[in-house]
Amino acid sequence: MRYLIISDIHGNLPAFDTVLAHVDLDCIDQVWCLGDVVGYGPCPNECIDRLRELPDYLCVAGNHDWAAIERIDMVEFNPSAQTACRWTNGRLTSENKAYLENLPTQIIQGHCTLVHGSPREPIWEYIIYPSTAQLNFQFFSTQLCFVGHTHAPAIFREETSTHKFEISIPVPNEPIRIDDERLIINPGSVGQPRDGDPDAAYMILDQEEKILNYQRVSYDIELTQRLMMEKGLPESLISRLAFGW
Ligand code: ZN
C-alpha cells in the first residue's frame, strides 16, 4: 500500500492542486490528510471539495478546521489568523461546516496513528522539539505517528544507543528507510510552509518497501496571493507565503 500524506492545506487551492498533479495518484492507495484544510487561505470550500473528491482518503480535524466553525475558541490565534478565521466562517457552506464538525481527532490505520497536533493533545499541541516528542511517544501505540500543525517537516526518533530523542529534517528526494523503530513524522504543510521554503510539502509512505519519500513542489504563489487580495484577507498572511513562513 502507498499513502500520500498531506497536512495544513489552509484553503490554498493552487498549492493543493499542484501537489495532487505532482503525485501519480494512480499509484496511491489512500490519501491521509492531517487537518487544517481551511483557515488563512482564499479557497476553503474548494479545498474541502477537492479532498472529498479523492477516491479514498482519511482526514482528521485541525484547530483551524474547528475554529472556523466555532467549535473551539480562536482566542489563541493572532489578530490576522482571527480575521481569516471569521472570513472562512462566513464563506463555508453549511454542508462543509457539517463535514468539518464531524472530522475525528485521531485515526489509527494499520501501524500508523494520524493526528493534527500531537497524540497527547490532537488539536492544539505543537511538536516542535524532541522533548515534546519524547513525552508524546507514550500516547500512541502504533509504530508511526503522523502529525501536522507546525507546518515544518520533521522526524522524531529515540536514538537506540543513547536513548536520547532527536529531530531530523528530511531532505527532498532522499528516501527514508522505515524499519521497526517508532517515529513521529511531520510531512510539512501544503498551503503555508513555515520552514523558510515556500514550496508545498508532502510525503508518500510505501508500506511494502518501507520507504518514506518527502517532496517539495513549487506552485503559483502569486495566484494564491491574488485570490487572497481579492478576498480582502490580511496582508501579513498574503506576504508570508512568498517567504515560506
Ligand atoms: Zn495549520
Coordinates of N, CA and C and ligand atoms in Angstrom, one line a residue:
M1 N 0.8 -1.2 0.0 CA 0.0 0.0 0.0 C 0.9 1.3 0.0
R2 N 0.4 2.2 -0.8 CA 1.1 3.5 -0.8 C 0.2 4.6 -0.3
Y3 N 0.7 5.5 0.5 CA -0.1 6.5 1.1 C 0.5 7.9 0.8
L4 N -0.4 8.8 0.3 CA 0.0 10.2 0.2 C -0.3 10.9 1.5
I5 N 0.6 11.6 2.1 CA 0.4 12.2 3.4 C 0.6 13.7 3.3
I6 N -0.5 14.4 3.6 CA -0.5 15.9 3.4 C -1.1 16.5 4.7
S7 N -0.8 17.8 4.9 CA -1.3 18.5 6.1 C -1.4 20.0 5.8
D8 N -2.2 20.6 6.6 CA -2.2 22.1 6.6 C -2.3 22.7 5.2
I9 N -3.4 22.3 4.5 CA -3.7 22.9 3.2 C -4.1 24.3 3.3
H10 N -4.8 24.6 4.4 CA -5.2 26.0 4.7 C -5.9 26.8 3.6
G11 N -6.8 26.2 2.9 CA -7.5 26.9 1.9 C -6.7 27.4 0.7
N12 N -5.6 26.8 0.5 CA -4.7 27.2 -0.6 C -4.9 26.2 -1.8
L13 N -5.9 26.5 -2.6 CA -6.2 25.6 -3.7 C -5.1 25.4 -4.7
P14 N -4.5 26.5 -5.2 CA -3.4 26.4 -6.1 C -2.3 25.4 -5.6
A15 N -1.9 25.5 -4.3 CA -0.9 24.6 -3.7 C -1.4 23.2 -3.7
F16 N -2.7 23.0 -3.3 CA -3.2 21.7 -3.2 C -3.3 21.0 -4.5
D17 N -3.8 21.7 -5.5 CA -4.0 21.2 -6.9 C -2.6 20.8 -7.4
T18 N -1.6 21.6 -7.1 CA -0.2 21.4 -7.6 C 0.3 20.1 -7.0
V19 N 0.1 19.9 -5.7 CA 0.5 18.6 -5.1 C -0.2 17.4 -5.7
L20 N -1.5 17.5 -5.9 CA -2.3 16.4 -6.5 C -1.8 16.1 -7.9
A21 N -1.4 17.1 -8.6 CA -1.0 16.9 -10.0 C 0.5 16.4 -10.0
H22 N 1.2 16.7 -9.0 CA 2.6 16.3 -8.9 C 2.8 14.8 -8.6
V23 N 1.7 14.3 -7.9 CA 1.8 12.9 -7.4 C 1.1 12.0 -8.5
D24 N 1.6 10.8 -8.7 CA 0.9 9.9 -9.6 C -0.2 9.2 -8.8
L25 N -1.4 9.8 -8.8 CA -2.5 9.3 -7.9 C -2.9 7.9 -8.2
D26 N -2.6 7.4 -9.4 CA -3.0 6.0 -9.7 C -2.1 5.0 -8.9
C27 N -1.0 5.5 -8.4 CA -0.1 4.6 -7.6 C -0.3 4.8 -6.1
I28 N -1.4 5.6 -5.7 CA -1.6 5.9 -4.3 C -2.9 5.2 -3.9
D29 N -2.8 4.4 -2.9 CA -4.0 3.6 -2.4 C -4.9 4.5 -1.5
Q30 N -4.3 5.4 -0.8 CA -5.1 6.2 0.1 C -4.4 7.5 0.5
V31 N -5.2 8.6 0.6 CA -4.6 9.9 1.0 C -4.9 10.1 2.5
W32 N -3.9 10.5 3.2 CA -4.1 10.9 4.6 C -3.8 12.4 4.8
C33 N -4.9 13.0 5.3 CA -4.8 14.5 5.5 C -4.8 14.7 7.0
L34 N -3.8 15.5 7.5 CA -3.6 15.7 8.9 C -4.3 17.0 9.5
G35 N -5.3 17.5 8.8 CA -6.0 18.6 9.3 C -5.6 20.0 8.9
D36 N -6.4 21.0 9.3 CA -6.3 22.4 8.9 C -6.4 22.4 7.3
V37 N -7.5 21.9 6.9 CA -7.9 22.0 5.5 C -8.2 23.5 5.1
V38 N -8.7 24.2 6.1 CA -9.1 25.6 5.9 C -8.4 26.5 6.9
G39 N -8.7 27.8 6.8 CA -8.1 28.8 7.6 C -6.9 29.4 6.9
Y40 N -6.7 30.8 6.9 CA -5.7 31.5 6.2 C -6.0 31.8 4.8
G41 N -6.3 30.7 4.0 CA -6.3 30.8 2.6 C -7.6 31.1 2.0
P42 N -7.6 31.4 0.6 CA -8.8 32.0 0.0 C -9.8 31.0 -0.5
C43 N -9.6 29.7 -0.5 CA -10.5 28.8 -1.1 C -10.9 27.6 -0.2
P44 N -11.5 28.0 1.0 CA -11.8 26.9 1.9 C -12.8 25.8 1.4
N45 N -13.9 26.3 0.8 CA -14.8 25.3 0.2 C -14.2 24.4 -0.9
E46 N -13.5 25.1 -1.7 CA -12.9 24.4 -2.9 C -11.9 23.3 -2.4
C47 N -11.1 23.6 -1.3 CA -10.2 22.6 -0.8 C -10.9 21.5 -0.1
I48 N -12.0 21.7 0.6 CA -12.7 20.6 1.2 C -13.3 19.8 0.1
D49 N -13.9 20.4 -0.9 CA -14.5 19.7 -2.1 C -13.5 18.8 -2.7
R50 N -12.3 19.4 -3.0 CA -11.2 18.6 -3.7 C -10.8 17.4 -2.9
L51 N -10.7 17.6 -1.5 CA -10.4 16.5 -0.7 C -11.4 15.4 -0.8
R52 N -12.7 15.8 -0.7 CA -13.8 14.8 -0.7 C -14.0 14.1 -2.0
E53 N -13.4 14.7 -3.1 CA -13.5 14.1 -4.4 C -12.5 12.9 -4.5
L54 N -11.5 12.9 -3.6 CA -10.5 11.9 -3.7 C -11.1 10.5 -3.6
P55 N -10.6 9.5 -4.4 CA -11.3 8.2 -4.3 C -11.2 7.5 -2.9
D56 N -10.1 7.7 -2.2 CA -10.0 7.1 -0.9 C -9.1 7.9 0.0
Y57 N -9.6 8.4 1.0 CA -8.8 9.3 1.9 C -9.3 9.2 3.3
L58 N -8.4 9.7 4.2 CA -8.8 9.9 5.6 C -8.4 11.3 6.0
C59 N -9.1 11.9 6.9 CA -8.8 13.2 7.4 C -9.1 13.4 8.8
V60 N -8.2 14.0 9.6 CA -8.5 14.4 11.0 C -8.7 15.9 11.1
A61 N -9.3 16.3 12.2 CA -9.6 17.7 12.4 C -8.4 18.5 12.9
G62 N -8.2 19.7 12.4 CA -7.2 20.6 12.9 C -7.8 21.7 13.7
N63 N -7.0 22.5 14.4 CA -7.5 23.6 15.2 C -8.2 24.7 14.3
H64 N -7.7 24.9 13.1 CA -8.3 25.9 12.3 C -9.7 25.4 11.7
D65 N -9.7 24.1 11.5 CA -11.0 23.5 11.0 C -12.1 23.7 12.0
W66 N -11.8 23.5 13.2 CA -12.8 23.7 14.3 C -13.0 25.1 14.7
A67 N -12.0 25.9 14.7 CA -12.1 27.3 15.0 C -13.0 28.0 13.9
A68 N -12.9 27.6 12.7 CA -13.6 28.2 11.6 C -15.1 27.9 11.7
I69 N -15.5 26.8 12.4 CA -16.9 26.5 12.6 C -17.3 26.8 14.0
E70 N -16.5 27.5 14.7 CA -16.8 28.0 16.1 C -17.0 26.8 17.1
R71 N -16.4 25.7 16.7 CA -16.4 24.5 17.7 C -15.4 24.7 18.8
I72 N -14.3 25.4 18.5 CA -13.4 25.7 19.5 C -13.1 27.2 19.5
D73 N -12.6 27.8 20.6 CA -12.3 29.2 20.6 C -11.1 29.6 19.9
M74 N -11.1 30.7 19.2 CA -9.9 31.1 18.4 C -9.1 32.1 19.2
V75 N -9.3 32.1 20.6 CA -8.6 33.1 21.4 C -7.1 33.0 21.3
E76 N -6.6 31.9 21.0 CA -5.1 31.7 20.9 C -4.5 32.2 19.5
F77 N -5.4 32.5 18.6 CA -5.0 33.0 17.3 C -4.5 34.4 17.4
N78 N -3.5 34.7 16.5 CA -3.1 36.1 16.4 C -4.2 36.9 15.6
P79 N -4.2 38.2 15.6 CA -5.3 39.0 15.0 C -5.5 38.7 13.5
S80 N -4.4 38.5 12.8 CA -4.6 38.1 11.3 C -5.3 36.8 11.2
A81 N -4.9 35.8 12.0 CA -5.5 34.5 11.9 C -7.0 34.5 12.3
Q82 N -7.3 35.4 13.3 CA -8.7 35.6 13.7 C -9.5 36.2 12.6
T83 N -8.9 37.2 11.9 CA -9.7 37.8 10.8 C -9.9 36.7 9.7
A84 N -8.9 35.9 9.4 CA -9.1 34.9 8.3 C -10.1 33.9 8.8
C85 N -10.1 33.6 10.1 CA -11.0 32.5 10.6 C -12.4 33.0 10.5
R86 N -12.6 34.3 10.8 CA -14.0 34.8 10.7 C -14.5 34.8 9.3
W87 N -13.5 35.2 8.4 CA -13.8 35.3 6.9 C -14.2 33.9 6.5
T88 N -13.4 32.9 6.9 CA -13.7 31.5 6.5 C -15.0 31.0 7.0
N89 N -15.4 31.4 8.2 CA -16.7 31.0 8.8 C -17.8 31.6 7.9
G90 N -17.6 32.8 7.4 CA -18.7 33.4 6.6 C -18.8 32.8 5.2
R91 N -17.7 32.1 4.8 CA -17.7 31.6 3.4 C -18.1 30.1 3.4
L92 N -17.9 29.4 4.4 CA -18.1 27.9 4.4 C -19.6 27.6 4.2
T93 N -19.8 26.7 3.3 CA -21.2 26.2 3.1 C -21.7 25.4 4.3
S94 N -23.0 25.3 4.5 CA -23.4 24.6 5.7 C -23.0 23.1 5.6
E95 N -23.0 22.6 4.3 CA -22.6 21.2 4.1 C -21.1 21.0 4.6
N96 N -20.3 22.0 4.2 CA -18.8 21.8 4.5 C -18.6 22.1 6.0
K97 N -19.4 23.0 6.6 CA -19.3 23.1 8.1 C -19.6 21.8 8.8
A98 N -20.7 21.1 8.3 CA -21.1 19.9 8.9 C -20.0 18.8 8.7
Y99 N -19.3 18.9 7.6 CA -18.2 18.0 7.3 C -17.1 18.2 8.3
L100 N -16.7 19.5 8.5 CA -15.6 19.7 9.4 C -16.0 19.3 10.8
E101 N -17.2 19.6 11.2 CA -17.7 19.3 12.5 C -17.5 17.8 12.8
N102 N -17.7 17.0 11.8 CA -17.7 15.5 12.1 C -16.3 14.9 11.9
L103 N -15.3 15.7 11.6 CA -14.0 15.1 11.5 C -13.5 14.5 12.8
P104 N -12.9 13.3 12.8 CA -12.3 12.8 14.1 C -11.0 13.5 14.5
T105 N -10.7 13.4 15.7 CA -9.4 14.0 16.1 C -8.2 13.0 16.0
Q106 N -8.5 11.8 15.9 CA -7.4 10.8 15.7 C -7.9 9.6 14.9
I107 N -7.1 9.1 14.0 CA -7.4 7.9 13.3 C -6.2 6.9 13.4
I108 N -6.5 5.7 13.7 CA -5.5 4.6 13.6 C -5.7 3.8 12.4
Q109 N -4.7 3.7 11.6 CA -4.8 3.0 10.3 C -3.6 2.1 10.2
G110 N -3.8 0.8 10.5 CA -2.7 -0.2 10.5 C -1.7 0.2 11.5
H111 N -0.4 0.4 11.1 CA 0.7 0.6 12.1 C 0.9 2.2 12.2
C112 N -0.1 3.0 11.8 CA 0.1 4.4 11.9 C -1.0 5.1 12.6
T113 N -0.7 6.1 13.4 CA -1.7 7.0 14.1 C -1.6 8.3 13.4
L114 N -2.8 8.9 13.1 CA -2.9 10.2 12.4 C -3.5 11.2 13.3
V115 N -2.9 12.3 13.6 CA -3.5 13.4 14.4 C -3.0 14.7 13.8
H116 N -3.6 15.8 14.2 CA -3.2 17.1 13.7 C -2.0 17.6 14.5
G117 N -2.2 17.8 15.8 CA -1.2 18.4 16.7 C -0.2 17.4 17.3
S118 N -0.8 16.6 18.2 CA 0.1 15.6 18.9 C -0.9 14.4 19.3
P119 N -0.4 13.2 19.6 CA -1.2 12.2 20.1 C -1.7 12.5 21.5
R120 N -1.0 13.3 22.3 CA -1.4 13.6 23.6 C -2.5 14.7 23.6
E121 N -2.4 15.6 22.6 CA -3.5 16.7 22.6 C -3.6 17.0 21.1
P122 N -4.5 16.2 20.4 CA -4.6 16.2 18.9 C -4.9 17.6 18.3
I123 N -5.6 18.4 19.0 CA -6.0 19.7 18.3 C -5.0 20.8 18.5
W124 N -4.4 21.0 19.7 CA -3.6 22.2 20.0 C -2.1 22.0 20.2
E125 N -1.7 20.8 20.6 CA -0.2 20.8 21.0 C 0.7 20.7 19.7
Y126 N 1.7 21.6 19.8 CA 2.8 21.6 18.7 C 3.9 20.7 19.1
I127 N 4.3 19.8 18.2 CA 5.6 19.0 18.5 C 6.7 19.7 17.6
I128 N 7.4 20.6 18.3 CA 8.5 21.3 17.7 C 9.8 20.7 18.1
Y129 N 9.9 20.4 19.4 CA 11.2 20.0 20.0 C 11.2 18.5 20.3
P130 N 12.4 17.9 20.3 CA 12.5 16.4 20.8 C 11.9 16.2 22.2
S131 N 12.0 17.2 23.1 CA 11.5 17.0 24.4 C 10.0 16.8 24.4
T132 N 9.3 17.5 23.5 CA 7.8 17.4 23.4 C 7.5 16.0 22.8
A133 N 8.3 15.7 21.7 CA 8.1 14.4 21.1 C 8.3 13.3 22.1
Q134 N 9.3 13.4 22.9 CA 9.6 12.3 23.9 C 8.3 12.0 24.8
L135 N 7.7 13.1 25.3 CA 6.5 13.0 26.1 C 5.4 12.3 25.4
N136 N 5.3 12.5 24.0 CA 4.2 12.0 23.2 C 4.3 10.6 22.8
F137 N 5.5 10.0 22.9 CA 5.6 8.6 22.4 C 4.8 7.7 23.2
Q138 N 4.5 8.0 24.4 CA 3.6 7.1 25.3 C 2.2 7.3 25.0
F139 N 1.8 8.2 24.1 CA 0.4 8.5 23.9 C -0.1 7.9 22.6
F140 N 0.7 7.0 21.9 CA 0.2 6.3 20.8 C 0.9 4.9 20.8
S141 N 0.1 3.9 20.3 CA 0.6 2.5 20.5 C 1.1 1.9 19.1
T142 N 0.9 2.7 18.0 CA 1.3 2.2 16.7 C 2.8 2.5 16.6
Q143 N 3.4 1.9 15.5 CA 4.8 2.2 15.2 C 5.1 3.6 14.8
L144 N 4.2 4.1 14.0 CA 4.4 5.5 13.5 C 3.3 6.4 13.9
C145 N 3.6 7.7 14.1 CA 2.5 8.7 14.3 C 2.8 9.8 13.4
F146 N 1.8 10.2 12.6 CA 1.9 11.3 11.7 C 1.2 12.5 12.3
V147 N 1.9 13.7 12.3 CA 1.4 14.9 12.9 C 1.6 16.1 11.9
G148 N 0.8 17.1 12.1 CA 1.0 18.3 11.3 C 1.2 19.5 12.2
H149 N 0.4 20.6 11.9 CA 0.2 21.7 12.9 C 1.4 22.7 12.9
T150 N 2.6 22.2 12.9 CA 3.8 23.2 13.0 C 4.1 23.7 11.6
H151 N 3.6 23.1 10.5 CA 4.0 23.5 9.2 C 5.4 23.3 8.8
A152 N 6.1 22.5 9.6 CA 7.6 22.3 9.4 C 7.9 20.8 9.3
P153 N 8.4 20.3 8.2 CA 8.7 18.8 8.1 C 9.7 18.4 9.2
A154 N 9.5 17.3 9.8 CA 10.4 16.8 10.8 C 10.2 15.3 11.1
I155 N 11.2 14.6 11.6 CA 11.1 13.3 12.0 C 11.7 13.2 13.4
F156 N 11.0 12.6 14.4 CA 11.5 12.5 15.7 C 11.6 11.0 16.0
R157 N 12.8 10.7 16.6 CA 13.0 9.3 17.0 C 13.9 9.2 18.3
E158 N 13.8 8.0 18.9 CA 14.7 7.8 20.0 C 16.0 7.1 19.5
E159 N 17.1 7.7 19.7 CA 18.3 7.1 19.3 C 18.6 5.9 20.2
T160 N 18.7 4.7 19.6 CA 18.7 3.5 20.3 C 19.9 3.3 21.3
S161 N 21.1 3.8 20.9 CA 22.3 3.6 21.8 C 22.3 4.6 23.0
T162 N 21.9 5.8 22.7 CA 22.0 6.8 23.8 C 20.6 7.1 24.5
H163 N 19.5 6.5 23.9 CA 18.2 6.8 24.4 C 17.8 8.3 24.4
K164 N 18.5 9.0 23.6 CA 18.2 10.5 23.5 C 17.2 10.6 22.4
F165 N 16.2 11.6 22.5 CA 15.3 11.8 21.5 C 15.8 12.9 20.6
E166 N 15.7 12.6 19.3 CA 16.3 13.5 18.3 C 15.3 13.9 17.2
I167 N 15.7 15.1 16.6 CA 14.9 15.5 15.5 C 15.8 15.5 14.2
S168 N 15.2 15.0 13.1 CA 16.0 15.2 11.8 C 15.0 15.8 10.8
I169 N 15.6 16.6 10.0 CA 14.8 17.3 9.0 C 15.0 16.6 7.7
P170 N 13.9 16.1 7.1 CA 14.0 15.3 5.9 C 14.5 16.2 4.7
V171 N 15.1 15.5 3.7 CA 15.7 16.2 2.6 C 14.9 15.7 1.4
P172 N 14.3 16.6 0.5 CA 13.6 16.2 -0.6 C 14.4 15.2 -1.5
N173 N 13.6 14.2 -2.0 CA 14.2 13.2 -2.9 C 15.3 12.3 -2.3
E174 N 15.4 12.3 -1.0 CA 16.3 11.4 -0.3 C 15.4 10.4 0.5
P175 N 15.0 9.3 -0.1 CA 14.1 8.4 0.6 C 14.6 7.9 1.9
I176 N 13.6 7.8 2.9 CA 14.0 7.5 4.2 C 13.5 6.0 4.5
R177 N 14.4 5.2 4.9 CA 14.1 3.8 5.2 C 13.4 3.7 6.6
I178 N 12.3 3.1 6.6 CA 11.5 2.9 7.9 C 11.6 1.5 8.2
D179 N 12.3 1.1 9.2 CA 12.3 -0.3 9.7 C 11.4 -0.5 10.9
D180 N 11.9 -0.9 12.0 CA 10.9 -1.2 13.1 C 10.9 -0.1 14.1
E181 N 11.7 0.9 14.0 CA 11.7 1.9 15.1 C 10.4 2.8 15.0
R182 N 10.1 3.3 16.2 CA 8.9 4.1 16.3 C 9.3 5.6 16.0
L183 N 8.5 6.2 15.2 CA 8.8 7.6 14.8 C 7.5 8.5 14.9
I184 N 7.8 9.7 15.1 CA 6.7 10.8 15.0 C 7.2 11.6 13.7
I185 N 6.3 11.7 12.8 CA 6.7 12.2 11.5 C 5.7 13.4 11.1
N186 N 6.3 14.5 10.7 CA 5.5 15.6 10.2 C 5.9 15.9 8.7
P187 N 4.9 15.8 7.9 CA 5.1 15.9 6.4 C 5.3 17.4 6.0
G188 N 5.2 18.3 6.9 CA 5.2 19.7 6.5 C 3.8 20.2 6.0
S189 N 3.8 21.4 5.4 CA 2.5 22.0 5.1 C 2.3 22.1 3.5
V190 N 1.1 21.8 3.0 CA 0.8 22.1 1.6 C 0.7 23.6 1.4
G191 N -0.1 24.2 2.2 CA -0.6 25.5 1.8 C 0.0 26.7 2.5
Q192 N 0.9 26.5 3.5 CA 1.5 27.6 4.2 C 2.8 27.1 4.9
P193 N 3.8 26.7 4.1 CA 5.0 26.2 4.8 C 5.7 27.2 5.7
R194 N 6.2 26.8 6.8 CA 6.9 27.7 7.7 C 8.3 27.3 8.0
D195 N 9.0 26.7 7.1 CA 10.4 26.3 7.3 C 11.3 27.1 6.5
G196 N 10.9 28.2 5.9 CA 11.7 29.0 5.1 C 11.7 28.6 3.6
D197 N 11.0 27.6 3.3 CA 10.9 27.1 1.9 C 9.4 27.3 1.5
P198 N 9.1 28.2 0.5 CA 7.7 28.4 0.2 C 7.0 27.3 -0.6
D199 N 7.8 26.3 -1.0 CA 7.2 25.2 -1.8 C 6.3 24.3 -1.0
A200 N 5.2 23.8 -1.6 CA 4.3 22.9 -0.9 C 5.1 21.6 -0.6
A201 N 4.7 21.0 0.6 CA 5.4 19.8 1.1 C 4.4 18.7 1.2
Y202 N 4.9 17.5 0.9 CA 4.1 16.3 1.1 C 5.0 15.1 1.3
M203 N 4.5 13.9 1.7 CA 5.2 12.7 1.8 C 4.4 11.6 1.2
I204 N 5.1 10.5 0.8 CA 4.5 9.3 0.4 C 5.1 8.2 1.1
L205 N 4.3 7.4 1.8 CA 4.7 6.2 2.5 C 4.5 5.0 1.7
D206 N 5.5 4.2 1.4 CA 5.4 2.9 0.7 C 5.5 1.8 1.8
Q207 N 4.4 1.2 2.1 CA 4.4 0.3 3.3 C 5.2 -1.0 3.0
E208 N 5.1 -1.5 1.7 CA 5.8 -2.7 1.4 C 7.3 -2.5 1.3
E209 N 7.6 -1.4 0.7 CA 9.1 -1.1 0.5 C 9.7 -0.5 1.8
K210 N 8.8 -0.1 2.7 CA 9.3 0.5 4.0 C 10.1 1.8 3.7
I211 N 9.6 2.6 2.8 CA 10.3 3.8 2.4 C 9.3 5.0 2.5
L212 N 9.9 6.0 3.1 CA 9.1 7.3 3.1 C 9.8 8.3 2.2
N213 N 9.0 8.8 1.3 CA 9.5 9.8 0.3 C 9.0 11.2 0.7
Y214 N 9.9 12.1 0.8 CA 9.5 13.5 1.1 C 9.7 14.4 -0.1
Q215 N 8.8 15.2 -0.4 CA 8.9 16.0 -1.7 C 8.5 17.5 -1.4
R216 N 9.0 18.4 -2.2 CA 8.6 19.8 -2.2 C 8.3 20.1 -3.7
V217 N 7.2 20.9 -3.9 CA 6.9 21.3 -5.2 C 6.5 22.8 -5.2
S218 N 7.0 23.5 -6.2 CA 6.6 24.9 -6.3 C 5.3 25.1 -6.9
Y219 N 4.5 26.0 -6.5 CA 3.2 26.2 -7.0 C 3.1 27.7 -7.3
D220 N 1.9 28.1 -7.9 CA 1.8 29.5 -8.3 C 1.4 30.4 -7.1
I221 N 2.4 30.8 -6.3 CA 2.1 31.5 -5.1 C 1.4 32.9 -5.4
E222 N 1.8 33.5 -6.5 CA 1.2 34.8 -6.9 C -0.3 34.6 -7.1
L223 N -0.7 33.5 -7.7 CA -2.1 33.3 -7.9 C -2.9 33.2 -6.5
T224 N -2.3 32.5 -5.6 CA -2.9 32.4 -4.3 C -3.0 33.8 -3.6
Q225 N -1.9 34.5 -3.8 CA -1.8 35.9 -3.2 C -2.9 36.8 -3.8
R226 N -3.0 36.7 -5.1 CA -4.0 37.5 -5.8 C -5.4 37.1 -5.3
L227 N -5.7 35.9 -5.2 CA -7.0 35.4 -4.7 C -7.3 36.0 -3.3
M228 N -6.2 36.0 -2.4 CA -6.3 36.5 -1.1 C -6.6 38.0 -1.1
M229 N -5.9 38.7 -2.0 CA -6.1 40.1 -2.1 C -7.5 40.4 -2.4
E230 N -8.0 39.7 -3.5 CA -9.4 39.9 -3.9 C -10.4 39.7 -2.8
K231 N -10.1 38.8 -1.9 CA -11.0 38.5 -0.8 C -10.8 39.3 0.4
G232 N -9.8 40.2 0.3 CA -9.6 41.1 1.4 C -8.9 40.5 2.7
L233 N -8.2 39.4 2.5 CA -7.6 38.7 3.6 C -6.3 39.5 4.0
P234 N -5.9 39.4 5.3 CA -4.8 40.3 5.8 C -3.5 40.2 5.0
E235 N -2.9 41.4 4.9 CA -1.7 41.5 4.1 C -0.6 40.6 4.6
S236 N -0.5 40.5 6.0 CA 0.6 39.7 6.5 C 0.5 38.2 6.1
L237 N -0.7 37.7 6.0 CA -0.9 36.3 5.6 C -0.6 36.2 4.1
I238 N -0.8 37.2 3.3 CA -0.5 37.2 1.9 C 1.0 37.2 1.6
S239 N 1.7 38.1 2.3 CA 3.1 38.2 2.0 C 3.9 37.0 2.5
R240 N 3.5 36.4 3.7 CA 4.3 35.4 4.3 C 4.5 34.1 3.4
L241 N 3.5 33.9 2.4 CA 3.6 32.7 1.6 C 4.8 32.7 0.7
A242 N 5.3 33.9 0.3 CA 6.5 34.0 -0.6 C 7.7 33.7 0.2
F243 N 7.7 33.8 1.5 CA 8.9 33.6 2.3 C 8.9 32.2 3.0
G244 N 7.8 31.4 2.8 CA 7.8 30.1 3.4 C 7.7 30.3 5.0
W245 N 6.9 31.3 5.4 CA 6.8 31.5 6.8 C 5.4 31.9 7.3
Ligands
ZN1 ZN -2.1 24.8 10.4

